[in-house]
mmCIF file with all atom_site columns, C-alpha atoms in Angstrom:
data_model
loop_
_atom_site.group_PDB
_atom_site.id
_atom_site.type_symbol
_atom_site.label_atom_id
_atom_site.label_alt_id
_atom_site.label_comp_id
_atom_site.label_asym_id
_atom_site.label_entity_id
_atom_site.label_seq_id
_atom_site.pdbx_PDB_ins_code
_atom_site.Cartn_x
_atom_site.Cartn_y
_atom_site.Cartn_z
_atom_site.occupancy
_atom_site.B_iso_or_equiv
_atom_site.pdbx_formal_charge
_atom_site.auth_seq_id
_atom_site.auth_comp_id
_atom_site.auth_asym_id
_atom_site.auth_atom_id
_atom_site.pdbx_PDB_model_num
ATOM 1   C CA . UNK V 1 1   ? 21.173  6.752   -12.163 1.00 89.00 ? 20  UNK V CA 1
ATOM 2   C CA . UNK V 1 2   ? 20.284  4.427   -8.502  1.00 92.00 ? 21  UNK V CA 1
ATOM 3   C CA . UNK V 1 3   ? 21.304  6.522   -6.054  1.00 94.00 ? 22  UNK V CA 1
ATOM 4   C CA . UNK V 1 4   ? 20.025  9.239   -3.480  1.00 95.00 ? 23  UNK V CA 1
ATOM 5   C CA . UNK V 1 5   ? 22.113  12.118  -3.794  1.00 93.00 ? 24  UNK V CA 1
ATOM 6   C CA . UNK V 1 6   ? 21.156  15.905  -1.903  1.00 91.00 ? 25  UNK V CA 1
ATOM 7   C CA . UNK V 1 7   ? 19.783  17.027  -5.568  1.00 91.00 ? 26  UNK V CA 1
ATOM 8   C CA . UNK V 1 8   ? 17.280  14.193  -5.744  1.00 93.00 ? 27  UNK V CA 1
ATOM 9   C CA . UNK V 1 9   ? 16.247  10.950  -5.791  1.00 95.00 ? 28  UNK V CA 1
ATOM 10  C CA . UNK V 1 10  ? 17.859  7.933   -8.033  1.00 96.00 ? 29  UNK V CA 1
ATOM 11  C CA . UNK V 1 11  ? 16.201  5.163   -9.843  1.00 96.00 ? 30  UNK V CA 1
ATOM 12  C CA . UNK V 1 12  ? 15.362  2.647   -6.772  1.00 97.00 ? 31  UNK V CA 1
ATOM 13  C CA . UNK V 1 13  ? 14.016  5.509   -4.760  1.00 97.00 ? 32  UNK V CA 1
ATOM 14  C CA . UNK V 1 14  ? 11.627  6.299   -6.688  1.00 97.00 ? 33  UNK V CA 1
ATOM 15  C CA . UNK V 1 15  ? 10.033  2.960   -7.704  1.00 97.00 ? 34  UNK V CA 1
ATOM 16  C CA . UNK V 1 16  ? 9.870   1.938   -4.292  1.00 98.00 ? 35  UNK V CA 1
ATOM 17  C CA . UNK V 1 17  ? 7.710   4.837   -3.420  1.00 98.00 ? 36  UNK V CA 1
ATOM 18  C CA . UNK V 1 18  ? 5.491   4.536   -6.560  1.00 98.00 ? 37  UNK V CA 1
ATOM 19  C CA . UNK V 1 19  ? 5.156   0.904   -6.485  1.00 98.00 ? 38  UNK V CA 1
ATOM 20  C CA . UNK V 1 20  ? 3.655   1.289   -2.405  1.00 98.00 ? 39  UNK V CA 1
ATOM 21  C CA . UNK V 1 21  ? 1.298   4.250   -3.603  1.00 98.00 ? 40  UNK V CA 1
ATOM 22  C CA . UNK V 1 22  ? 0.196   2.169   -6.344  1.00 98.00 ? 41  UNK V CA 1
ATOM 23  C CA . UNK V 1 23  ? 0.249   -0.864  -3.526  1.00 98.00 ? 42  UNK V CA 1
ATOM 24  C CA . UNK V 1 24  ? -1.499  1.185   -0.629  1.00 98.00 ? 43  UNK V CA 1
ATOM 25  C CA . UNK V 1 25  ? -4.004  2.128   -3.084  1.00 98.00 ? 44  UNK V CA 1
ATOM 26  C CA . UNK V 1 26  ? -4.892  -0.583  -4.486  1.00 98.00 ? 45  UNK V CA 1
ATOM 27  C CA . UNK V 1 27  ? -5.154  -3.087  -0.784  1.00 98.00 ? 46  UNK V CA 1
ATOM 28  C CA . UNK V 1 28  ? -7.134  -0.162  0.380   1.00 98.00 ? 47  UNK V CA 1
ATOM 29  C CA . UNK V 1 29  ? -9.722  -0.520  -2.809  1.00 98.00 ? 48  UNK V CA 1
ATOM 30  C CA . UNK V 1 30  ? -9.525  -3.975  -2.022  1.00 97.00 ? 49  UNK V CA 1
ATOM 31  C CA . UNK V 1 31  ? -10.477 -4.111  2.016   1.00 97.00 ? 50  UNK V CA 1
ATOM 32  C CA . UNK V 1 32  ? -12.822 -1.578  1.377   1.00 96.00 ? 51  UNK V CA 1
ATOM 33  C CA . UNK V 1 33  ? -15.188 -3.877  -1.146  1.00 97.00 ? 52  UNK V CA 1
ATOM 34  C CA . UNK V 1 34  ? -13.790 -7.449  0.817   1.00 96.00 ? 53  UNK V CA 1
ATOM 35  C CA . UNK V 1 35  ? -15.410 -6.608  3.072   1.00 93.00 ? 54  UNK V CA 1
ATOM 36  C CA . UNK V 1 36  ? -19.472 -6.188  2.213   1.00 94.00 ? 55  UNK V CA 1
ATOM 37  C CA . UNK V 1 37  ? -18.561 -9.825  0.676   1.00 95.00 ? 56  UNK V CA 1
ATOM 38  C CA . UNK V 1 38  ? -20.868 -12.379 1.828   1.00 96.00 ? 57  UNK V CA 1
ATOM 39  C CA . UNK V 1 39  ? -20.225 -16.422 2.252   1.00 95.00 ? 58  UNK V CA 1
ATOM 40  C CA . UNK V 1 40  ? -21.433 -16.538 -1.476  1.00 96.00 ? 59  UNK V CA 1
ATOM 41  C CA . UNK V 1 41  ? -19.565 -14.556 -3.309  1.00 96.00 ? 60  UNK V CA 1
ATOM 42  C CA . UNK V 1 42  ? -16.893 -16.213 -5.511  1.00 95.00 ? 61  UNK V CA 1
ATOM 43  C CA . UNK V 1 43  ? -14.396 -13.962 -4.032  1.00 96.00 ? 62  UNK V CA 1
ATOM 44  C CA . UNK V 1 44  ? -15.418 -14.485 -0.673  1.00 96.00 ? 63  UNK V CA 1
ATOM 45  C CA . UNK V 1 45  ? -11.884 -16.357 0.699   1.00 95.00 ? 64  UNK V CA 1
ATOM 46  C CA . UNK V 1 46  ? -9.602  -15.594 -2.545  1.00 97.00 ? 65  UNK V CA 1
ATOM 47  C CA . UNK V 1 47  ? -9.898  -11.000 -1.661  1.00 97.00 ? 66  UNK V CA 1
ATOM 48  C CA . UNK V 1 48  ? -8.781  -11.749 1.794   1.00 97.00 ? 67  UNK V CA 1
ATOM 49  C CA . UNK V 1 49  ? -6.131  -14.895 0.555   1.00 97.00 ? 68  UNK V CA 1
ATOM 50  C CA . UNK V 1 50  ? -4.702  -12.373 -1.526  1.00 98.00 ? 69  UNK V CA 1
ATOM 51  C CA . UNK V 1 51  ? -4.848  -9.321  0.032   1.00 98.00 ? 70  UNK V CA 1
ATOM 52  C CA . UNK V 1 52  ? -2.989  -10.551 3.846   1.00 98.00 ? 71  UNK V CA 1
ATOM 53  C CA . UNK V 1 53  ? 0.130   -11.523 0.571   1.00 98.00 ? 72  UNK V CA 1
ATOM 54  C CA . UNK V 1 54  ? 0.303   -8.669  -0.813  1.00 98.00 ? 73  UNK V CA 1
ATOM 55  C CA . UNK V 1 55  ? 0.438   -7.360  2.514   1.00 98.00 ? 74  UNK V CA 1
ATOM 56  C CA . UNK V 1 56  ? 3.153   -9.438  3.865   1.00 97.00 ? 75  UNK V CA 1
ATOM 57  C CA . UNK V 1 57  ? 4.356   -8.182  0.136   1.00 97.00 ? 76  UNK V CA 1
ATOM 58  C CA . UNK V 1 58  ? 4.177   -4.738  1.302   1.00 97.00 ? 77  UNK V CA 1
ATOM 59  C CA . UNK V 1 59  ? 5.973   -4.716  4.247   1.00 97.00 ? 78  UNK V CA 1
ATOM 60  C CA . UNK V 1 60  ? 8.734   -6.293  3.333   1.00 97.00 ? 79  UNK V CA 1
ATOM 61  C CA . UNK V 1 61  ? 9.664   -4.815  0.279   1.00 98.00 ? 80  UNK V CA 1
ATOM 62  C CA . UNK V 1 62  ? 8.656   -1.204  2.969   1.00 98.00 ? 81  UNK V CA 1
ATOM 63  C CA . UNK V 1 63  ? 11.168  -2.690  5.172   1.00 98.00 ? 82  UNK V CA 1
ATOM 64  C CA . UNK V 1 64  ? 13.948  -2.885  2.687   1.00 98.00 ? 83  UNK V CA 1
ATOM 65  C CA . UNK V 1 65  ? 12.728  0.699   1.591   1.00 98.00 ? 84  UNK V CA 1
ATOM 66  C CA . UNK V 1 66  ? 13.870  1.954   4.718   1.00 97.00 ? 85  UNK V CA 1
ATOM 67  C CA . UNK V 1 67  ? 16.589  0.232   4.978   1.00 97.00 ? 86  UNK V CA 1
ATOM 68  C CA . UNK V 1 68  ? 17.781  1.987   1.391   1.00 97.00 ? 87  UNK V CA 1
ATOM 69  C CA . UNK V 1 69  ? 16.450  5.512   2.623   1.00 96.00 ? 88  UNK V CA 1
ATOM 70  C CA . UNK V 1 70  ? 18.781  5.168   5.715   1.00 96.00 ? 89  UNK V CA 1
ATOM 71  C CA . UNK V 1 71  ? 21.555  4.635   3.807   1.00 97.00 ? 90  UNK V CA 1
ATOM 72  C CA . UNK V 1 72  ? 21.333  6.481   1.604   1.00 95.00 ? 91  UNK V CA 1
ATOM 73  C CA . UNK V 1 73  ? 21.297  10.614  1.898   1.00 94.00 ? 92  UNK V CA 1
ATOM 74  C CA . UNK V 1 74  ? 18.122  13.069  1.332   1.00 91.00 ? 93  UNK V CA 1
ATOM 75  C CA . UNK V 1 75  ? 17.692  14.936  -1.077  1.00 91.00 ? 94  UNK V CA 1
ATOM 76  C CA . UNK V 1 76  ? 17.834  19.030  -0.212  1.00 88.00 ? 95  UNK V CA 1
ATOM 77  C CA . UNK V 1 77  ? 13.722  19.653  1.442   1.00 87.00 ? 96  UNK V CA 1
ATOM 78  C CA . UNK V 1 78  ? 12.142  22.572  -0.826  1.00 84.00 ? 97  UNK V CA 1
ATOM 79  C CA . UNK V 1 79  ? 10.128  24.994  0.858   1.00 87.00 ? 98  UNK V CA 1
ATOM 80  C CA . UNK V 1 80  ? 9.772   26.971  4.225   1.00 90.00 ? 99  UNK V CA 1
ATOM 81  C CA . UNK V 1 81  ? 10.883  25.456  7.613   1.00 94.00 ? 100 UNK V CA 1
ATOM 82  C CA . UNK V 1 82  ? 7.677   24.674  8.629   1.00 94.00 ? 101 UNK V CA 1
ATOM 83  C CA . UNK V 1 83  ? 7.310   22.906  5.768   1.00 92.00 ? 102 UNK V CA 1
ATOM 84  C CA . UNK V 1 84  ? 10.299  20.992  5.562   1.00 93.00 ? 103 UNK V CA 1
ATOM 85  C CA . UNK V 1 85  ? 9.510   19.929  9.390   1.00 95.00 ? 104 UNK V CA 1
ATOM 86  C CA . UNK V 1 86  ? 5.608   19.586  8.124   1.00 95.00 ? 105 UNK V CA 1
ATOM 87  C CA . UNK V 1 87  ? 7.473   16.780  5.431   1.00 94.00 ? 106 UNK V CA 1
ATOM 88  C CA . UNK V 1 88  ? 9.236   15.340  7.967   1.00 95.00 ? 107 UNK V CA 1
ATOM 89  C CA . UNK V 1 89  ? 6.315   14.631  10.746  1.00 97.00 ? 108 UNK V CA 1
ATOM 90  C CA . UNK V 1 90  ? 4.839   13.173  7.320   1.00 97.00 ? 109 UNK V CA 1
ATOM 91  C CA . UNK V 1 91  ? 6.587   10.899  5.809   1.00 96.00 ? 110 UNK V CA 1
ATOM 92  C CA . UNK V 1 92  ? 7.489   9.402   9.550   1.00 97.00 ? 111 UNK V CA 1
ATOM 93  C CA . UNK V 1 93  ? 3.459   8.396   10.277  1.00 98.00 ? 112 UNK V CA 1
ATOM 94  C CA . UNK V 1 94  ? 2.062   7.466   6.650   1.00 98.00 ? 113 UNK V CA 1
ATOM 95  C CA . UNK V 1 95  ? 5.837   4.327   8.095   1.00 98.00 ? 114 UNK V CA 1
ATOM 96  C CA . UNK V 1 96  ? 3.836   4.075   11.830  1.00 98.00 ? 115 UNK V CA 1
ATOM 97  C CA . UNK V 1 97  ? 1.185   3.917   10.393  1.00 98.00 ? 116 UNK V CA 1
ATOM 98  C CA . UNK V 1 98  ? 2.086   1.580   7.099   1.00 98.00 ? 117 UNK V CA 1
ATOM 99  C CA . UNK V 1 99  ? 3.746   -1.104  10.133  1.00 98.00 ? 118 UNK V CA 1
ATOM 100 C CA . UNK V 1 100 ? 0.102   -0.338  12.182  1.00 98.00 ? 119 UNK V CA 1
ATOM 101 C CA . UNK V 1 101 ? -1.299  -1.942  9.204   1.00 98.00 ? 120 UNK V CA 1
ATOM 102 C CA . UNK V 1 102 ? 0.731   -4.613  9.538   1.00 98.00 ? 121 UNK V CA 1
ATOM 103 C CA . UNK V 1 103 ? 0.541   -5.707  13.096  1.00 98.00 ? 122 UNK V CA 1
ATOM 104 C CA . UNK V 1 104 ? -3.494  -5.877  12.820  1.00 98.00 ? 123 UNK V CA 1
ATOM 105 C CA . UNK V 1 105 ? -3.544  -7.592  10.028  1.00 98.00 ? 124 UNK V CA 1
ATOM 106 C CA . UNK V 1 106 ? -1.746  -9.438  10.911  1.00 98.00 ? 125 UNK V CA 1
ATOM 107 C CA . UNK V 1 107 ? -3.597  -10.134 14.302  1.00 98.00 ? 126 UNK V CA 1
ATOM 108 C CA . UNK V 1 108 ? -7.070  -10.477 12.740  1.00 97.00 ? 127 UNK V CA 1
ATOM 109 C CA . UNK V 1 109 ? -5.600  -13.332 11.003  1.00 97.00 ? 128 UNK V CA 1
ATOM 110 C CA . UNK V 1 110 ? -4.007  -15.423 13.657  1.00 97.00 ? 129 UNK V CA 1
ATOM 111 C CA . UNK V 1 111 ? -5.809  -14.956 16.074  1.00 96.00 ? 130 UNK V CA 1
ATOM 112 C CA . UNK V 1 112 ? -7.072  -18.054 15.634  1.00 96.00 ? 131 UNK V CA 1
ATOM 113 C CA . UNK V 1 113 ? -3.595  -19.825 15.299  1.00 96.00 ? 132 UNK V CA 1
ATOM 114 C CA . UNK V 1 114 ? -3.072  -20.331 12.163  1.00 96.00 ? 133 UNK V CA 1
ATOM 115 C CA . UNK V 1 115 ? -0.531  -18.442 9.874   1.00 97.00 ? 134 UNK V CA 1
ATOM 116 C CA . UNK V 1 116 ? -1.054  -17.050 6.946   1.00 97.00 ? 135 UNK V CA 1
ATOM 117 C CA . UNK V 1 117 ? -0.113  -18.620 3.272   1.00 96.00 ? 136 UNK V CA 1
ATOM 118 C CA . UNK V 1 118 ? 1.567   -15.809 0.970   1.00 97.00 ? 137 UNK V CA 1
ATOM 119 C CA . UNK V 1 119 ? 0.738   -16.868 -2.028  1.00 97.00 ? 138 UNK V CA 1
ATOM 120 C CA . UNK V 1 120 ? 0.794   -20.560 -1.365  1.00 94.00 ? 139 UNK V CA 1
ATOM 121 C CA . UNK V 1 121 ? 4.502   -20.217 -1.480  1.00 97.00 ? 140 UNK V CA 1
ATOM 122 C CA . UNK V 1 122 ? 5.361   -20.267 2.445   1.00 96.00 ? 141 UNK V CA 1
ATOM 123 C CA . UNK V 1 123 ? 3.354   -20.129 5.742   1.00 97.00 ? 142 UNK V CA 1
ATOM 124 C CA . UNK V 1 124 ? 4.311   -16.511 8.455   1.00 97.00 ? 143 UNK V CA 1
ATOM 125 C CA . UNK V 1 125 ? 3.037   -18.052 10.966  1.00 97.00 ? 144 UNK V CA 1
ATOM 126 C CA . UNK V 1 126 ? 1.331   -17.253 14.206  1.00 97.00 ? 145 UNK V CA 1
ATOM 127 C CA . UNK V 1 127 ? 1.406   -16.336 18.174  1.00 96.00 ? 146 UNK V CA 1
ATOM 128 C CA . UNK V 1 128 ? -2.144  -16.855 18.760  1.00 94.00 ? 147 UNK V CA 1
ATOM 129 C CA . UNK V 1 129 ? -4.836  -15.128 20.754  1.00 95.00 ? 148 UNK V CA 1
ATOM 130 C CA . UNK V 1 130 ? -2.663  -13.062 22.467  1.00 96.00 ? 149 UNK V CA 1
ATOM 131 C CA . UNK V 1 131 ? -5.315  -10.958 23.687  1.00 96.00 ? 150 UNK V CA 1
ATOM 132 C CA . UNK V 1 132 ? -9.499  -11.577 24.374  1.00 96.00 ? 151 UNK V CA 1
ATOM 133 C CA . UNK V 1 133 ? -11.339 -9.348  21.646  1.00 97.00 ? 152 UNK V CA 1
ATOM 134 C CA . UNK V 1 134 ? -8.154  -9.943  19.010  1.00 97.00 ? 153 UNK V CA 1
ATOM 135 C CA . UNK V 1 135 ? -9.704  -9.798  15.715  1.00 96.00 ? 154 UNK V CA 1
ATOM 136 C CA . UNK V 1 136 ? -12.686 -7.311  16.170  1.00 97.00 ? 155 UNK V CA 1
ATOM 137 C CA . UNK V 1 137 ? -10.476 -5.199  18.312  1.00 98.00 ? 156 UNK V CA 1
ATOM 138 C CA . UNK V 1 138 ? -7.315  -5.705  15.318  1.00 98.00 ? 157 UNK V CA 1
ATOM 139 C CA . UNK V 1 139 ? -9.678  -5.436  13.088  1.00 97.00 ? 158 UNK V CA 1
ATOM 140 C CA . UNK V 1 140 ? -11.684 -2.361  14.516  1.00 98.00 ? 159 UNK V CA 1
ATOM 141 C CA . UNK V 1 141 ? -7.577  -0.572  14.667  1.00 98.00 ? 160 UNK V CA 1
ATOM 142 C CA . UNK V 1 142 ? -6.714  -2.243  10.620  1.00 98.00 ? 161 UNK V CA 1
ATOM 143 C CA . UNK V 1 143 ? -10.272 -0.074  9.156   1.00 98.00 ? 162 UNK V CA 1
ATOM 144 C CA . UNK V 1 144 ? -9.264  3.360   11.202  1.00 98.00 ? 163 UNK V CA 1
ATOM 145 C CA . UNK V 1 145 ? -5.832  3.008   10.341  1.00 98.00 ? 164 UNK V CA 1
ATOM 146 C CA . UNK V 1 146 ? -6.496  2.455   6.778   1.00 98.00 ? 165 UNK V CA 1
ATOM 147 C CA . UNK V 1 147 ? -8.235  5.599   6.796   1.00 98.00 ? 166 UNK V CA 1
ATOM 148 C CA . UNK V 1 148 ? -5.713  7.784   8.606   1.00 98.00 ? 167 UNK V CA 1
ATOM 149 C CA . UNK V 1 149 ? -3.381  6.556   6.364   1.00 98.00 ? 168 UNK V CA 1
ATOM 150 C CA . UNK V 1 150 ? -5.084  7.374   3.096   1.00 98.00 ? 169 UNK V CA 1
ATOM 151 C CA . UNK V 1 151 ? -5.790  10.759  4.523   1.00 98.00 ? 170 UNK V CA 1
ATOM 152 C CA . UNK V 1 152 ? -2.472  11.965  5.369   1.00 98.00 ? 171 UNK V CA 1
ATOM 153 C CA . UNK V 1 153 ? -1.729  10.092  1.653   1.00 98.00 ? 172 UNK V CA 1
ATOM 154 C CA . UNK V 1 154 ? -3.819  12.210  0.559   1.00 98.00 ? 173 UNK V CA 1
ATOM 155 C CA . UNK V 1 155 ? -2.256  15.175  1.772   1.00 97.00 ? 174 UNK V CA 1
ATOM 156 C CA . UNK V 1 156 ? 0.885   14.284  1.604   1.00 97.00 ? 175 UNK V CA 1
ATOM 157 C CA . UNK V 1 157 ? -0.677  13.888  -2.484  1.00 97.00 ? 176 UNK V CA 1
ATOM 158 C CA . UNK V 1 158 ? -2.016  17.321  -2.699  1.00 97.00 ? 177 UNK V CA 1
ATOM 159 C CA . UNK V 1 159 ? 0.779   18.877  -1.069  1.00 95.00 ? 178 UNK V CA 1
ATOM 160 C CA . UNK V 1 160 ? 3.520   17.318  -4.211  1.00 95.00 ? 179 UNK V CA 1
ATOM 161 C CA . UNK V 1 161 ? 1.178   18.617  -6.212  1.00 96.00 ? 180 UNK V CA 1
ATOM 162 C CA . UNK V 1 162 ? 1.224   22.216  -4.907  1.00 95.00 ? 181 UNK V CA 1
ATOM 163 C CA . UNK V 1 163 ? 4.772   22.746  -4.402  1.00 93.00 ? 182 UNK V CA 1
ATOM 164 C CA . UNK V 1 164 ? 5.266   21.590  -8.531  1.00 95.00 ? 183 UNK V CA 1
ATOM 165 C CA . UNK V 1 165 ? 1.476   24.240  -9.494  1.00 96.00 ? 184 UNK V CA 1
ATOM 166 C CA . UNK V 1 166 ? 2.005   26.985  -6.663  1.00 95.00 ? 185 UNK V CA 1
ATOM 167 C CA . UNK V 1 167 ? 5.609   26.665  -5.124  1.00 93.00 ? 186 UNK V CA 1
ATOM 168 C CA . UNK V 1 168 ? 7.570   26.188  -9.010  1.00 93.00 ? 187 UNK V CA 1
ATOM 169 C CA . UNK V 1 169 ? 9.341   24.051  -7.091  1.00 92.00 ? 188 UNK V CA 1
ATOM 170 C CA . UNK V 1 170 ? 11.105  20.632  -8.499  1.00 90.00 ? 189 UNK V CA 1
ATOM 171 C CA . UNK V 1 171 ? 9.938   18.830  -5.056  1.00 90.00 ? 190 UNK V CA 1
ATOM 172 C CA . UNK V 1 172 ? 7.178   16.254  -7.066  1.00 92.00 ? 191 UNK V CA 1
ATOM 173 C CA . UNK V 1 173 ? 9.836   16.819  -10.179 1.00 93.00 ? 192 UNK V CA 1
ATOM 174 C CA . UNK V 1 174 ? 12.453  14.756  -8.418  1.00 93.00 ? 193 UNK V CA 1
ATOM 175 C CA . UNK V 1 175 ? 10.110  11.515  -7.292  1.00 93.00 ? 194 UNK V CA 1
ATOM 176 C CA . UNK V 1 176 ? 9.622   11.292  -11.381 1.00 93.00 ? 195 UNK V CA 1
ATOM 177 C CA . UNK V 1 177 ? 12.267  11.667  -12.355 1.00 92.00 ? 196 UNK V CA 1
ATOM 178 C CA . UNK V 1 178 ? 16.476  11.227  -11.728 1.00 88.00 ? 197 UNK V CA 1
ATOM 179 C CA . UNK V 1 179 ? 16.547  14.333  -14.936 1.00 73.00 ? 198 UNK V CA 1
ATOM 180 C CA . UNK V 1 180 ? 17.149  16.921  -12.726 1.00 60.00 ? 199 UNK V CA 1
ATOM 181 C CA . UNK V 1 181 ? 19.837  15.989  -11.120 1.00 61.00 ? 200 UNK V CA 1
ATOM 182 C CA . UNK V 1 182 ? 21.959  14.938  -13.984 1.00 58.00 ? 201 UNK V CA 1
ATOM 183 C CA . UNK V 1 183 ? 21.025  19.187  -15.333 1.00 49.00 ? 202 UNK V CA 1
ATOM 184 C CA . UNK V 1 184 ? 22.326  20.355  -12.212 1.00 50.00 ? 203 UNK V CA 1
ATOM 185 C CA . UNK V 1 185 ? 25.870  18.248  -11.362 1.00 46.00 ? 204 UNK V CA 1
#
C-alpha cells in the first residue's frame, strides 16, 4: 500500500521516514568526525564535499516528504491527549531543526561566494556573505542545532519504543510495515 490512511502509513511515508533517519544519523556522525580532520588528512576535502552534497539531497527529500505528508491523511494518533499534542509539537520541531541545519550549513558553505557542488553533478548557487562572521556564527548554530536534532530524535525514538513495549499499541509497528493497515480493513 503506497498511500497513508487513518489507520497507518503507506510504504512511501515509511521509506521517507527511515531514509531520513539513516541520513540524519550518518550526517551527524560524519560531521562530528570531520571537524577534527587536519589539513593533511586524506578526507580533509572529500568529507565536507560529501557532507554538503548529502545535506542538499536531504533537504530535497525533506521538501518532497513534506509535500507528500500534506497530500496524505494522517493516521490517528494513539495515546493520551498530552502525548498526541507532544508528538505533534515534536514533529514540527524536527522539521524546523532540519531546515535550520540546511540554512546554517548553506551559510557556512557559501560565505566565500562559492556555490556548493552536489556530487559534482551540479552546483547549488551562493548568495555570498550576508553578514559579518557568517561562517563562524553559522557554524556555531549548525553544531548546536545538530546536537538538539539528535537529542530530540532520540526522545522521539524512545517514545516510539515506550508506545510499543509499555503501552502495547501499534504506533511503532505502523512506521515499520503496512501489514496492520491491511488487516484492519
